[in-house]
């Protein structure tokens, strides 16, 4: 290493030393790229219709949009124009809106400290929580066997034995809920939570409809079950002045001879500059009239999700999720073959193949996670704050429900969007 203070002096007096230092940095950077970036970029190139240099320098939102445009073209769907925000936006009450967003995922630290599986902790659990698990043990075991394992429950020969062992252990916990013992530390994670919420509820930007759209639809009948009402939490910052006060401020500026340092009239400004002048003047007015310039409000809104909308967006998410699961399985299969290899050639082949599949599943994971974030990207063709808010609200509700159960049968430590440390 060379101290930054010595670099200029070394470059003048010891150029060979500085040259070797520069080469060592370049070599280290190359190996870091080769190990962590190279395979990932070329894996993305098998998904995104772009060359590696474009994939490397473009953001995930741009890559996601390119992929969606290809999928839309394949299904003969016209791509919408890039969305533009109006220069002045108002709340339903008529206040000038400064910014708006939605409440994101649930993140909360419940307990602080160091938690280890070899240190005793005090537990005060609820017997009714364990009784609920005992009552539903058949349902939960059947789900694990048939849905997650893909095996017919009737083929399990020792089902009753395993069930009785589980029930016995749950009864021991139920009968002595106050304990002081070494715990198991778990991270309970919802697999691909946001993509699965999108798929379960057929969420896509074009499926968020209003009453006027539904009124003109031939299928707008209760028996068709084509509408799903879903909630989300809107949060906005707005000026306390009313719409009438906004109009008067704008009118006042229009009558003034000059409104900026360059001596221009209000009419000579472009739309964006006019909006800024009105906003700045309205802030001064609100500061004097209302003693504040901004009001922050959170409102739970309900929007309608159309179940009959062309599902190209949902199908694209499903294809990526299923393909990623397939690559994850193949990564594990070839990972096991590394340990079973008997010759150096077999081991090398297994390592290379496992690396390829791992890169492919990581690339699919990257794009899969972008499908949610993309819908709130500024200028996106498929943009929908309502959809993004519904996804995060549904995810937060799932995590809160899980927390309530864990509070009865253990100790939750931290909520983190799609998982719980407990």
C-alpha positions as a Python dict, from the first residue, in 0.01 Angstrom:
ca = {
    (1, 'X'): (0, 0, 0),
    (2, 'X'): (107, 360, -63),
    (3, 'X'): (-1, 643, 164),
    (4, 'X'): (-208, 901, -30),
    (5, 'X'): (23, 1179, 97),
    (6, 'X'): (322, 1006, -66),
    (7, 'X'): (169, 930, -406),
    (8, 'X'): (277, 1249, -586),
    (9, 'X'): (631, 1227, -446),
    (10, 'X'): (659, 855, -535),
    (11, 'X'): (527, 919, -887),
    (12, 'X'): (813, 1171, -936),
    (13, 'X'): (1096, 995, -748),
    (14, 'X'): (1001, 624, -762),
    (15, 'X'): (790, 572, -1076),
    (16, 'X'): (859, 195, -1092),
    (17, 'X'): (721, 151, -738),
    (18, 'X'): (405, 348, -825),
    (19, 'X'): (363, 151, -1147),
    (20, 'X'): (367, -182, -959),
    (21, 'X'): (121, -37, -704),
    (22, 'X'): (-116, 66, -986),
    (23, 'X'): (-87, -276, -1153),
    (24, 'X'): (-164, -457, -826),
    (25, 'X'): (-481, -247, -788),
    (26, 'X'): (-584, -324, -1145),
    (27, 'X'): (-525, -697, -1096),
    (28, 'X'): (-724, -701, -771),
    (29, 'X'): (-1010, -512, -938),
    (30, 'X'): (-1006, -756, -1232),
    (31, 'X'): (-1031, -1060, -1005),
    (32, 'X'): (-1312, -900, -804),
    (33, 'X'): (-1495, -832, -1131),
    (34, 'X'): (-1428, -1183, -1260),
    (35, 'X'): (-1559, -1347, -943),
    (36, 'X'): (-1862, -1131, -856),
    (37, 'X'): (-1967, -937, -1168),
    (38, 'X'): (-1870, -1112, -1492),
    (39, 'X'): (-2099, -1417, -1471),
    (40, 'X'): (-2382, -1207, -1327),
    (41, 'X'): (-2370, -956, -1615),
    (42, 'X'): (-2369, -1225, -1883),
    (43, 'X'): (-2649, -1405, -1701),
    (44, 'X'): (-2851, -1082, -1718),
    (45, 'X'): (-2772, -1061, -2090),
    (46, 'X'): (-2956, -1392, -2142),
    (47, 'X'): (-3268, -1219, -2000),
    (48, 'X'): (-3240, -853, -2108),
    (49, 'X'): (-3230, -770, -2482),
    (50, 'X'): (-2910, -564, -2450),
    (51, 'X'): (-2535, -609, -2482),
    (52, 'X'): (-2315, -658, -2174),
    (53, 'X'): (-2181, -299, -2175),
    (54, 'X'): (-2539, -162, -2164),
    (55, 'X'): (-2650, -407, -1895),
    (56, 'X'): (-2346, -316, -1684),
    (57, 'X'): (-2409, 60, -1684),
    (58, 'X'): (-2790, 83, -1683),
    (59, 'X'): (-3003, 75, -1368),
    (60, 'X'): (-3238, -209, -1277),
    (61, 'X'): (-3544, 6, -1361),
    (62, 'X'): (-3425, 64, -1719),
    (63, 'X'): (-3345, -306, -1760),
    (64, 'X'): (-3687, -401, -1622),
    (65, 'X'): (-3862, -165, -1865),
    (66, 'X'): (-3667, -304, -2162),
    (67, 'X'): (-3774, -655, -2064),
    (68, 'X'): (-4141, -553, -2023),
    (69, 'X'): (-4140, -381, -2363),
    (70, 'X'): (-4015, -703, -2527),
    (71, 'X'): (-4284, -907, -2347),
    (72, 'X'): (-4553, -655, -2446),
    (73, 'X'): (-4439, -665, -2808),
    (74, 'X'): (-4447, -1046, -2804),
    (75, 'X'): (-4811, -1037, -2687),
    (76, 'X'): (-4910, -756, -2931),
    (77, 'X'): (-4964, -501, -2652),
    (78, 'X'): (-4902, -133, -2728),
    (79, 'X'): (-4643, 13, -2489),
    (80, 'X'): (-4775, 324, -2310),
    (81, 'X'): (-4588, 654, -2326),
    (82, 'X'): (-4355, 749, -2044),
    (83, 'X'): (-4561, 912, -1771),
    (84, 'X'): (-4506, 1276, -1676),
    (85, 'X'): (-4616, 1438, -1352),
    (86, 'X'): (-4826, 1757, -1382),
    (87, 'X'): (-4647, 2077, -1277),
    (88, 'X'): (-4913, 2146, -1012),
    (89, 'X'): (-5102, 1869, -835),
    (90, 'X'): (-5374, 1908, -573),
    (91, 'X'): (-5521, 1698, -292),
    (92, 'X'): (-5893, 1602, -306),
    (93, 'X'): (-5951, 1896, -65),
    (94, 'X'): (-5785, 2140, -307),
    (95, 'X'): (-5447, 2195, -133),
    (96, 'X'): (-5133, 2232, -344),
    (97, 'X'): (-4941, 1905, -319),
    (98, 'X'): (-4563, 1931, -266),
    (99, 'X'): (-4485, 1559, -265),
    (100, 'X'): (-4670, 1230, -235),
    (101, 'X'): (-4571, 870, -177),
    (102, 'X'): (-4696, 558, -1),
    (103, 'X'): (-4607, 381, 322),
    (104, 'X'): (-4347, 115, 247),
    (105, 'X'): (-4266, -219, 410),
    (106, 'X'): (-4284, -285, 783),
    (107, 'X'): (-3945, -241, 953),
    (108, 'X'): (-3931, -228, 1333),
    (109, 'X'): (-3675, -310, 1602),
    (110, 'X'): (-3864, -464, 1896),
    (111, 'X'): (-3577, -563, 2126),
    (112, 'X'): (-3213, -454, 2148),
    (113, 'X'): (-2915, -648, 2276),
    (114, 'X'): (-2712, -957, 2191),
    (115, 'X'): (-2907, -1280, 2141),
    (116, 'X'): (-2731, -1616, 2123),
    (117, 'X'): (-2842, -1977, 2128),
    (118, 'X'): (-2604, -2059, 2417),
    (119, 'X'): (-2727, -1790, 2661),
    (120, 'X'): (-3042, -1843, 2867),
    (121, 'X'): (-3334, -1601, 2827),
    (122, 'X'): (-3667, -1560, 3000),
    (123, 'X'): (-3982, -1659, 2811),
    (124, 'X'): (-4341, -1577, 2907),
    (125, 'X'): (-4555, -1742, 2639),
    (126, 'X'): (-4932, -1779, 2590),
    (127, 'X'): (-5085, -2132, 2615),
    (128, 'X'): (-5361, -2040, 2367),
    (129, 'X'): (-5097, -1982, 2098),
    (130, 'X'): (-4971, -2339, 2128),
    (131, 'X'): (-5328, -2473, 2146),
    (132, 'X'): (-5400, -2301, 1814),
    (133, 'X'): (-5100, -2479, 1660),
    (134, 'X'): (-5217, -2814, 1803),
    (135, 'X'): (-5567, -2764, 1664),
    (136, 'X'): (-5430, -2691, 1315),
    (137, 'X'): (-5146, -2943, 1305),
    (138, 'X'): (-5317, -3158, 1038),
    (139, 'X'): (-5376, -2857, 814),
    (140, 'X'): (-5017, -2735, 848),
    (141, 'X'): (-4858, -3078, 796),
    (142, 'X'): (-5076, -3142, 490),
    (143, 'X'): (-4971, -2805, 343),
    (144, 'X'): (-4601, -2881, 403),
    (145, 'X'): (-4629, -3229, 249),
    (146, 'X'): (-4857, -3167, -49),
    (147, 'X'): (-4813, -2801, -144),
    (148, 'X'): (-4447, -2745, -52),
    (149, 'X'): (-4320, -3103, -88),
    (150, 'X'): (-4538, -3204, -383),
    (151, 'X'): (-4613, -3547, -229),
    (152, 'X'): (-4952, -3709, -171),
    (153, 'X'): (-5011, -3724, 205),
    (154, 'X'): (-5156, -4075, 174),
    (155, 'X'): (-4813, -4199, 66),
    (156, 'X'): (-4654, -4096, 400),
    (157, 'X'): (-4642, -4417, 605),
    (158, 'X'): (-4530, -4265, 938),
    (159, 'X'): (-4759, -3959, 926),
    (160, 'X'): (-4938, -4042, 1254),
    (161, 'X'): (-4609, -4103, 1440),
    (162, 'X'): (-4462, -3769, 1333),
    (163, 'X'): (-4789, -3591, 1413),
    (164, 'X'): (-4801, -3737, 1765),
    (165, 'X'): (-4439, -3633, 1830),
    (166, 'X'): (-4514, -3274, 1719),
    (167, 'X'): (-4832, -3257, 1929),
    (168, 'X'): (-4649, -3394, 2234),
    (169, 'X'): (-4379, -3128, 2215),
    (170, 'X'): (-4635, -2852, 2163),
    (171, 'X'): (-4830, -2974, 2467),
    (172, 'X'): (-4515, -2960, 2683),
    (173, 'X'): (-4463, -2597, 2578),
    (174, 'X'): (-4832, -2516, 2632),
    (175, 'X'): (-4837, -2664, 2984),
    (176, 'X'): (-4524, -2475, 3101),
    (177, 'X'): (-4529, -2136, 2922),
    (178, 'X'): (-4296, -1955, 3167),
    (179, 'X'): (-3942, -2071, 3097),
    (180, 'X'): (-3578, -1977, 3146),
    (181, 'X'): (-3368, -2161, 2889),
    (182, 'X'): (-3134, -2138, 2591),
    (183, 'X'): (-3336, -2045, 2280),
    (184, 'X'): (-3330, -2121, 1911),
    (185, 'X'): (-3265, -1800, 1713),
    (186, 'X'): (-3465, -1799, 1389),
    (187, 'X'): (-3502, -1577, 1089),
    (188, 'X'): (-3845, -1653, 948),
    (189, 'X'): (-3857, -1533, 587),
    (190, 'X'): (-4144, -1505, 338),
    (191, 'X'): (-4004, -1646, 14),
    (192, 'X'): (-4029, -1397, -278),
    (193, 'X'): (-4291, -1201, -82),
    (194, 'X'): (-4355, -907, -317),
    (195, 'X'): (-4360, -1115, -641),
    (196, 'X'): (-4597, -1365, -478),
    (197, 'X'): (-4829, -1082, -360),
    (198, 'X'): (-4833, -953, -719),
    (199, 'X'): (-4920, -1300, -851),
    (200, 'X'): (-5181, -1389, -586),
    (201, 'X'): (-5376, -1065, -639),
    (202, 'X'): (-5305, -1027, -1015),
    (203, 'X'): (-5154, -684, -948),
    (204, 'X'): (-5029, -485, -1245),
    (205, 'X'): (-5025, -111, -1321),
    (206, 'X'): (-5291, -133, -1594),
    (207, 'X'): (-5525, -331, -1365),
    (208, 'X'): (-5577, -42, -1120),
    (209, 'X'): (-5914, 96, -1237),
    (210, 'X'): (-6166, 357, -1123),
    (211, 'X'): (-6547, 352, -1108),
    (212, 'X'): (-6579, 520, -1449),
    (213, 'X'): (-6374, 244, -1616),
    (214, 'X'): (-6578, -27, -1443),
    (215, 'X'): (-6908, 140, -1538),
    (216, 'X'): (-6821, 114, -1909),
    (217, 'X'): (-6722, -256, -1884),
    (218, 'X'): (-6960, -532, -1997),
    (219, 'X'): (-6840, -763, -1718),
    (220, 'X'): (-6915, -517, -1436),
    (221, 'X'): (-7149, -751, -1248),
    (222, 'X'): (-7112, -894, -897),
    (223, 'X'): (-7148, -1255, -1020),
    (224, 'X'): (-6836, -1221, -1237),
    (225, 'X'): (-6612, -1148, -938),
    (226, 'X'): (-6389, -935, -1160),
    (227, 'X'): (-6312, -662, -904),
    (228, 'X'): (-6096, -685, -594),
    (229, 'X'): (-6093, -395, -347),
    (230, 'X'): (-5751, -351, -186),
    (231, 'X'): (-5619, -94, 60),
    (232, 'X'): (-5296, 106, 72),
    (233, 'X'): (-5167, 399, 277),
    (234, 'X'): (-5103, 729, 97),
    (235, 'X'): (-4874, 990, 251),
    (236, 'X'): (-4847, 1344, 121),
    (237, 'X'): (-4698, 1685, 206),
    (238, 'X'): (-4918, 1974, 103),
    (239, 'X'): (-4954, 2348, 153),
    (240, 'X'): (-5225, 2445, 407),
    (241, 'X'): (-5360, 2719, 175),
    (242, 'X'): (-5692, 2646, 2),
    (243, 'X'): (-5752, 2621, -373),
    (244, 'X'): (-5910, 2968, -372),
    (245, 'X'): (-5600, 3115, -206),
    (246, 'X'): (-5384, 2937, -465),
    (247, 'X'): (-5586, 3090, -750),
    (248, 'X'): (-5563, 3438, -595),
    (249, 'X'): (-5185, 3404, -553),
    (250, 'X'): (-5147, 3298, -915),
    (251, 'X'): (-5368, 3587, -1029),
    (252, 'X'): (-5162, 3831, -820),
    (253, 'X'): (-4838, 3712, -983),
    (254, 'X'): (-4995, 3743, -1329),
    (255, 'X'): (-5071, 4111, -1262),
    (256, 'X'): (-4719, 4204, -1140),
    (257, 'X'): (-4481, 4371, -1385),
    (258, 'X'): (-4176, 4159, -1289),
    (259, 'X'): (-4160, 3835, -1094),
    (260, 'X'): (-3791, 3737, -1108),
    (261, 'X'): (-3441, 3888, -1103),
    (262, 'X'): (-3425, 3899, -1484),
    (263, 'X'): (-3724, 4131, -1499),
    (264, 'X'): (-3955, 3887, -1677),
    (265, 'X'): (-4332, 3892, -1639),
    (266, 'X'): (-4525, 3588, -1518),
    (267, 'X'): (-4649, 3512, -1869),
    (268, 'X'): (-4292, 3501, -2004),
    (269, 'X'): (-4198, 3214, -1773),
    (270, 'X'): (-4238, 2853, -1880),
    (271, 'X'): (-4485, 2622, -1708),
    (272, 'X'): (-4236, 2482, -1457),
    (273, 'X'): (-4104, 2828, -1362),
    (274, 'X'): (-4458, 2959, -1316),
    (275, 'X'): (-4543, 2668, -1084),
    (276, 'X'): (-4230, 2736, -876),
    (277, 'X'): (-4310, 3108, -845),
    (278, 'X'): (-4665, 3030, -729),
    (279, 'X'): (-4539, 2767, -482),
    (280, 'X'): (-4278, 3002, -332),
    (281, 'X'): (-4529, 3289, -298),
    (282, 'X'): (-4789, 3056, -146),
    (283, 'X'): (-4536, 2936, 114),
    (284, 'X'): (-4476, 3296, 225),
    (285, 'X'): (-4852, 3352, 248),
    (286, 'X'): (-4908, 3029, 448),
    (287, 'X'): (-4624, 3114, 686),
    (288, 'X'): (-4803, 3439, 778),
    (289, 'X'): (-5163, 3317, 761),
    (290, 'X'): (-5135, 2962, 898),
    (291, 'X'): (-4800, 2982, 1085),
    (292, 'X'): (-4681, 2677, 888),
    (293, 'X'): (-4584, 2599, 530),
    (294, 'X'): (-4643, 2224, 515),
    (295, 'X'): (-4895, 1966, 637),
    (296, 'X'): (-4810, 1594, 633),
    (297, 'X'): (-5102, 1354, 617),
    (298, 'X'): (-5146, 976, 594),
    (299, 'X'): (-5468, 840, 447),
    (300, 'X'): (-5577, 479, 397),
    (301, 'X'): (-5715, 456, 44),
    (302, 'X'): (-5903, 175, -129),
    (303, 'X'): (-5855, 101, -499),
    (304, 'X'): (-6007, -152, -736),
    (305, 'X'): (-5793, -419, -903),
    (306, 'X'): (-5941, -556, -1228),
    (307, 'X'): (-5918, -936, -1248),
    (308, 'X'): (-5991, -943, -1624),
    (309, 'X'): (-5710, -711, -1739),
    (310, 'X'): (-5462, -861, -1988),
    (311, 'X'): (-5217, -1036, -1758),
    (312, 'X'): (-4891, -998, -1952),
    (313, 'X'): (-4725, -821, -1653),
    (314, 'X'): (-4837, -1093, -1409),
    (315, 'X'): (-4732, -1369, -1651),
    (316, 'X'): (-4386, -1212, -1686),
    (317, 'X'): (-4343, -1208, -1306),
    (318, 'X'): (-4463, -1569, -1281),
    (319, 'X'): (-4221, -1688, -1552),
    (320, 'X'): (-3929, -1524, -1374),
    (321, 'X'): (-4026, -1659, -1032),
    (322, 'X'): (-4066, -2017, -1159),
    (323, 'X'): (-3746, -2001, -1363),
    (324, 'X'): (-3554, -1871, -1061),
    (325, 'X'): (-3682, -2160, -845),
    (326, 'X'): (-3565, -2399, -1116),
    (327, 'X'): (-3216, -2246, -1126),
    (328, 'X'): (-3194, -2252, -743),
    (329, 'X'): (-3270, -2625, -744),
    (330, 'X'): (-3007, -2688, -1012),
    (331, 'X'): (-2752, -2484, -811),
    (332, 'X'): (-2809, -2713, -511),
    (333, 'X'): (-2794, -3026, -729),
    (334, 'X'): (-2458, -2931, -882),
    (335, 'X'): (-2332, -2804, -545),
    (336, 'X'): (-2381, -3155, -403),
    (337, 'X'): (-2196, -3304, -701),
    (338, 'X'): (-1886, -3104, -608),
    (339, 'X'): (-1845, -3308, -289),
    (340, 'X'): (-1919, -3635, -470),
    (341, 'X'): (-1671, -3575, -755),
    (342, 'X'): (-1400, -3843, -781),
    (343, 'X'): (-1171, -3674, -1036),
    (344, 'X'): (-1041, -3316, -1071),
    (345, 'X'): (-1223, -3287, -1407),
    (346, 'X'): (-1558, -3382, -1251),
    (347, 'X'): (-1503, -3140, -964),
    (348, 'X'): (-1415, -2853, -1201),
    (349, 'X'): (-1718, -2924, -1418),
    (350, 'X'): (-1947, -2931, -1111),
    (351, 'X'): (-1800, -2605, -973),
    (352, 'X'): (-1835, -2424, -1308),
    (353, 'X'): (-2192, -2547, -1365),
    (354, 'X'): (-2297, -2458, -1008),
    (355, 'X'): (-2150, -2108, -1059),
    (356, 'X'): (-2343, -2061, -1386),
    (357, 'X'): (-2673, -2167, -1230),
    (358, 'X'): (-2611, -1954, -922),
    (359, 'X'): (-2540, -1650, -1143),
    (360, 'X'): (-2860, -1717, -1338),
    (361, 'X'): (-3074, -1742, -1023),
    (362, 'X'): (-2919, -1421, -882),
    (363, 'X'): (-2984, -1243, -1214),
    (364, 'X'): (-3348, -1359, -1208),
    (365, 'X'): (-3377, -1250, -844),
    (366, 'X'): (-3247, -902, -934),
    (367, 'X'): (-3505, -858, -1210),
    (368, 'X'): (-3781, -1022, -1003),
    (369, 'X'): (-3733, -769, -724),
    (370, 'X'): (-3734, -486, -980),
    (371, 'X'): (-4092, -559, -1090),
    (372, 'X'): (-4219, -404, -766),
    (373, 'X'): (-3977, -107, -748),
    (374, 'X'): (-4014, -29, -1118),
    (375, 'X'): (-4381, 77, -1089),
    (376, 'X'): (-4278, 379, -878),
    (377, 'X'): (-3988, 483, -1103),
    (378, 'X'): (-4022, 838, -1236),
    (379, 'X'): (-4096, 840, -1606),
    (380, 'X'): (-4177, 468, -1617),
    (381, 'X'): (-4413, 351, -1890),
    (382, 'X'): (-4597, 122, -1650),
    (383, 'X'): (-4618, 340, -1339),
    (384, 'X'): (-4865, 301, -1054),
    (385, 'X'): (-4829, 435, -701),
    (386, 'X'): (-5150, 253, -610),
    (387, 'X'): (-5005, -84, -706),
    (388, 'X'): (-4680, -20, -515),
    (389, 'X'): (-4877, 88, -207),
    (390, 'X'): (-5104, -218, -222),
    (391, 'X'): (-4802, -451, -244),
    (392, 'X'): (-4627, -298, 60),
    (393, 'X'): (-4950, -272, 266),
    (394, 'X'): (-5032, -640, 201),
    (395, 'X'): (-4675, -742, 290),
    (396, 'X'): (-4679, -534, 609),
    (397, 'X'): (-5010, -692, 713),
    (398, 'X'): (-4861, -1042, 664),
    (399, 'X'): (-4558, -961, 879),
    (400, 'X'): (-4774, -807, 1154),
    (401, 'X'): (-4993, -1120, 1160),
    (402, 'X'): (-4684, -1338, 1193),
    (403, 'X'): (-4556, -1115, 1473),
    (404, 'X'): (-4880, -1164, 1670),
    (405, 'X'): (-4834, -1543, 1659),
    (406, 'X'): (-4465, -1525, 1752),
    (407, 'X'): (-4546, -1300, 2050),
    (408, 'X'): (-4760, -1587, 2185),
    (409, 'X'): (-4511, -1871, 2128),
    (410, 'X'): (-4172, -1694, 2155),
    (411, 'X'): (-4006, -1351, 2138),
    (412, 'X'): (-3994, -1141, 1821),
    (413, 'X'): (-3676, -932, 1798),
    (414, 'X'): (-3699, -742, 1469),
    (415, 'X'): (-3935, -703, 1174),
    (416, 'X'): (-3760, -652, 841),
    (417, 'X'): (-3999, -606, 544),
    (418, 'X'): (-4033, -974, 446),
    (419, 'X'): (-3901, -1154, 753),
    (420, 'X'): (-3879, -1166, 1132),
    (421, 'X'): (-3582, -1231, 1359),
    (422, 'X'): (-3713, -1410, 1668),
}
